[in-house]
mmCIF file of C-alpha atoms in Angstrom:
data_model
loop_
_atom_site.group_PDB
_atom_site.id
_atom_site.type_symbol
_atom_site.label_atom_id
_atom_site.label_comp_id
_atom_site.label_asym_id
_atom_site.label_seq_id
_atom_site.Cartn_x
_atom_site.Cartn_y
_atom_site.Cartn_z
ATOM 1 C CA UNK A 24 -20.386 15.047 -6.247
ATOM 2 C CA UNK A 25 -17.251 16.365 -4.595
ATOM 3 C CA UNK A 26 -16.858 15.848 -0.947
ATOM 4 C CA UNK A 27 -15.013 18.574 1.080
ATOM 5 C CA UNK A 28 -12.430 17.248 3.635
ATOM 6 C CA UNK A 29 -14.420 18.961 6.391
ATOM 7 C CA UNK A 30 -17.341 16.757 5.399
ATOM 8 C CA UNK A 31 -15.229 13.703 6.245
ATOM 9 C CA UNK A 32 -14.817 14.249 9.958
ATOM 10 C CA UNK A 33 -17.953 12.199 10.979
ATOM 11 C CA UNK A 34 -18.008 9.667 8.048
ATOM 12 C CA UNK A 35 -17.368 6.003 8.563
ATOM 13 C CA UNK A 36 -16.175 4.263 5.308
ATOM 14 C CA UNK A 37 -16.737 0.493 4.909
ATOM 15 C CA UNK A 38 -14.767 -1.211 2.225
ATOM 16 C CA UNK A 39 -13.668 -4.709 1.261
ATOM 17 C CA UNK A 40 -11.077 -5.982 -1.076
ATOM 18 C CA UNK A 41 -10.198 -9.439 -2.451
ATOM 19 C CA UNK A 42 -6.638 -9.451 -1.331
ATOM 20 C CA UNK A 43 -6.049 -6.471 0.866
ATOM 21 C CA UNK A 44 -8.276 -7.456 3.742
ATOM 22 C CA UNK A 45 -6.670 -10.824 4.052
ATOM 23 C CA UNK A 46 -3.182 -9.264 4.223
ATOM 24 C CA UNK A 47 -4.299 -6.733 6.748
ATOM 25 C CA UNK A 48 -5.780 -9.440 8.938
ATOM 26 C CA UNK A 49 -2.501 -11.407 8.732
ATOM 27 C CA UNK A 50 -0.357 -8.296 9.352
ATOM 28 C CA UNK A 51 -2.391 -7.276 12.353
ATOM 29 C CA UNK A 52 -1.974 -10.786 13.845
ATOM 30 C CA UNK A 53 1.897 -10.536 13.469
ATOM 31 C CA UNK A 54 2.875 -6.889 13.762
ATOM 32 C CA UNK A 55 2.682 -4.370 16.431
ATOM 33 C CA UNK A 56 1.804 -1.544 14.093
ATOM 34 C CA UNK A 57 0.184 -1.811 10.648
ATOM 35 C CA UNK A 58 0.053 1.062 8.155
ATOM 36 C CA UNK A 59 -1.780 0.872 4.826
ATOM 37 C CA UNK A 60 0.530 2.153 2.017
ATOM 38 C CA UNK A 61 0.547 3.015 -1.670
ATOM 39 C CA UNK A 62 2.309 5.279 -3.984
ATOM 40 C CA UNK A 63 -0.455 7.821 -3.230
ATOM 41 C CA UNK A 64 0.810 8.173 0.312
ATOM 42 C CA UNK A 65 4.463 7.215 -0.211
ATOM 43 C CA UNK A 66 6.117 10.191 1.547
ATOM 44 C CA UNK A 67 3.681 10.160 4.476
ATOM 45 C CA UNK A 68 3.782 6.344 5.079
ATOM 46 C CA UNK A 69 7.667 6.444 5.119
ATOM 47 C CA UNK A 70 7.553 9.344 7.538
ATOM 48 C CA UNK A 71 4.960 7.142 9.676
ATOM 49 C CA UNK A 72 7.276 4.309 9.617
ATOM 50 C CA UNK A 73 10.274 6.321 10.628
ATOM 51 C CA UNK A 74 8.391 7.862 13.482
ATOM 52 C CA UNK A 75 7.786 4.473 15.101
ATOM 53 C CA UNK A 76 11.487 3.852 15.577
ATOM 54 C CA UNK A 77 10.902 0.170 15.006
ATOM 55 C CA UNK A 78 13.864 -1.954 14.926
ATOM 56 C CA UNK A 79 12.379 -4.130 12.134
ATOM 57 C CA UNK A 80 9.939 -3.169 9.339
ATOM 58 C CA UNK A 81 8.051 -5.731 7.210
ATOM 59 C CA UNK A 82 6.636 -4.544 3.870
ATOM 60 C CA UNK A 83 3.957 -7.040 2.907
ATOM 61 C CA UNK A 84 2.300 -7.323 -0.443
ATOM 62 C CA UNK A 85 -1.310 -8.531 -1.045
ATOM 63 C CA UNK A 86 -0.777 -9.840 -4.610
ATOM 64 C CA UNK A 87 -3.590 -11.155 -6.570
ATOM 65 C CA UNK A 88 -5.336 -14.153 -5.162
ATOM 66 C CA UNK A 89 -2.140 -14.930 -3.132
ATOM 67 C CA UNK A 90 0.132 -14.711 -6.184
ATOM 68 C CA UNK A 91 2.932 -12.221 -6.824
ATOM 69 C CA UNK A 92 1.868 -8.885 -8.409
ATOM 70 C CA UNK A 93 4.346 -6.562 -10.057
ATOM 71 C CA UNK A 94 2.555 -3.369 -8.936
ATOM 72 C CA UNK A 95 2.640 -4.469 -5.266
ATOM 73 C CA UNK A 96 6.294 -5.334 -5.501
ATOM 74 C CA UNK A 97 7.035 -2.066 -7.211
ATOM 75 C CA UNK A 98 5.437 -0.016 -4.352
ATOM 76 C CA UNK A 99 7.268 -2.219 -1.807
ATOM 77 C CA UNK A 100 10.532 -1.450 -3.585
ATOM 78 C CA UNK A 101 9.867 2.223 -3.584
ATOM 79 C CA UNK A 102 9.135 2.118 0.193
ATOM 80 C CA UNK A 103 12.159 -0.004 1.161
ATOM 81 C CA UNK A 104 14.326 2.223 -0.963
ATOM 82 C CA UNK A 105 13.162 5.380 0.666
ATOM 83 C CA UNK A 106 13.518 3.864 4.252
ATOM 84 C CA UNK A 107 17.190 3.162 3.636
ATOM 85 C CA UNK A 108 17.362 0.424 6.186
ATOM 86 C CA UNK A 109 19.146 -2.910 6.254
ATOM 87 C CA UNK A 110 17.350 -4.886 3.526
ATOM 88 C CA UNK A 111 16.847 -8.661 3.243
ATOM 89 C CA UNK A 112 16.906 -10.312 -0.254
ATOM 90 C CA UNK A 113 13.061 -9.814 -0.812
ATOM 91 C CA UNK A 114 13.498 -5.957 -0.181
ATOM 92 C CA UNK A 115 16.688 -5.863 -2.333
ATOM 93 C CA UNK A 116 14.679 -7.693 -5.153
ATOM 94 C CA UNK A 117 11.699 -5.238 -4.869
ATOM 95 C CA UNK A 118 14.079 -2.155 -4.820
ATOM 96 C CA UNK A 119 15.737 -3.501 -7.998
ATOM 97 C CA UNK A 120 12.415 -4.172 -9.632
ATOM 98 C CA UNK A 121 11.290 -0.657 -8.845
ATOM 99 C CA UNK A 122 14.493 0.793 -10.165
ATOM 100 C CA UNK A 123 13.961 -1.016 -13.466
ATOM 101 C CA UNK A 124 11.047 1.166 -14.425
ATOM 102 C CA UNK A 125 11.619 4.579 -15.642
ATOM 103 C CA UNK A 126 8.353 6.012 -14.163
ATOM 104 C CA UNK A 127 5.880 5.044 -11.459
ATOM 105 C CA UNK A 128 3.335 4.675 -14.219
ATOM 106 C CA UNK A 129 5.433 2.225 -15.965
ATOM 107 C CA UNK A 130 5.922 0.295 -12.766
ATOM 108 C CA UNK A 131 2.279 0.273 -11.775
ATOM 109 C CA UNK A 132 1.179 -0.371 -15.285
ATOM 110 C CA UNK A 133 3.526 -3.295 -16.019
ATOM 111 C CA UNK A 134 1.581 -6.344 -14.538
ATOM 112 C CA UNK A 135 -1.380 -8.432 -15.140
ATOM 113 C CA UNK A 136 -3.324 -6.405 -12.589
ATOM 114 C CA UNK A 137 -2.980 -3.336 -14.674
ATOM 115 C CA UNK A 138 -3.912 -5.261 -17.811
ATOM 116 C CA UNK A 139 -7.140 -6.426 -16.061
ATOM 117 C CA UNK A 140 -7.961 -2.867 -15.226
ATOM 118 C CA UNK A 141 -7.345 -1.786 -18.800
ATOM 119 C CA UNK A 142 -9.399 -4.763 -20.114
ATOM 120 C CA UNK A 143 -12.236 -3.368 -18.150
ATOM 121 C CA UNK A 144 -12.002 0.181 -19.581
ATOM 122 C CA UNK A 145 -10.653 1.526 -16.300
ATOM 123 C CA UNK A 146 -7.280 2.708 -17.641
ATOM 124 C CA UNK A 147 -7.378 6.094 -15.851
ATOM 125 C CA UNK A 148 -7.347 4.267 -12.457
ATOM 126 C CA UNK A 149 -3.765 3.184 -13.261
ATOM 127 C CA UNK A 150 -2.686 6.753 -13.773
ATOM 128 C CA UNK A 151 -4.352 7.652 -10.496
ATOM 129 C CA UNK A 152 -2.745 4.856 -8.547
ATOM 130 C CA UNK A 153 0.718 5.889 -9.931
ATOM 131 C CA UNK A 154 0.467 9.439 -8.533
ATOM 132 C CA UNK A 155 3.113 9.845 -5.755
ATOM 133 C CA UNK A 156 2.592 11.434 -2.388
ATOM 134 C CA UNK A 157 -0.698 13.253 -3.253
ATOM 135 C CA UNK A 158 -2.335 11.934 -0.094
ATOM 136 C CA UNK A 159 -0.980 12.940 3.271
ATOM 137 C CA UNK A 160 -2.781 10.522 5.458
ATOM 138 C CA UNK A 161 -1.700 7.050 6.554
ATOM 139 C CA UNK A 162 -4.322 4.525 7.458
ATOM 140 C CA UNK A 163 -3.311 2.504 10.527
ATOM 141 C CA UNK A 164 -5.116 -0.601 11.963
ATOM 142 C CA UNK A 165 -6.395 0.145 15.258
ATOM 143 C CA UNK A 166 -8.708 -2.752 15.896
ATOM 144 C CA UNK A 167 -9.299 -6.250 14.388
ATOM 145 C CA UNK A 168 -11.299 -9.376 14.700
ATOM 146 C CA UNK A 169 -10.832 -12.631 12.796
ATOM 147 C CA UNK A 170 -12.737 -11.305 9.733
ATOM 148 C CA UNK A 171 -12.229 -7.355 9.750
ATOM 149 C CA UNK A 172 -9.990 -4.554 10.707
ATOM 150 C CA UNK A 173 -10.712 -1.027 11.652
ATOM 151 C CA UNK A 174 -8.466 1.762 10.213
ATOM 152 C CA UNK A 175 -7.918 5.237 11.439
ATOM 153 C CA UNK A 176 -5.939 8.169 9.918
#
């Protein structure tokens, strides 16, 4: 069933990921402010990052089981490109990778992660993940332990 946004005010959502949770824990240990980004909230997350007026921004990718993933690097490149800051070689590589794909769907759908999704008959999930700036919230880590993080939007 559909859930109205007004129904979400008092809801807590608990989720776990294979790679994302590890990355969020590592990021929360190292960074003052941690946002969770995707293409879905691209515009909003770039605005949130700019609003911090931080001197340095680290764009971190979870990968798959600790290994590079094209879809993560694609999104990192899109974020770095929009921020228009001074980029290191990793950011420049991500930007160039992102620019090498004609569409977001091509970038998100190019790697082994997407192939695994297709192999499990979940192809529409790739199209969903490739939608740009359709979500206007930016999850931010507000609390953490050694094993979990709490996000707020």
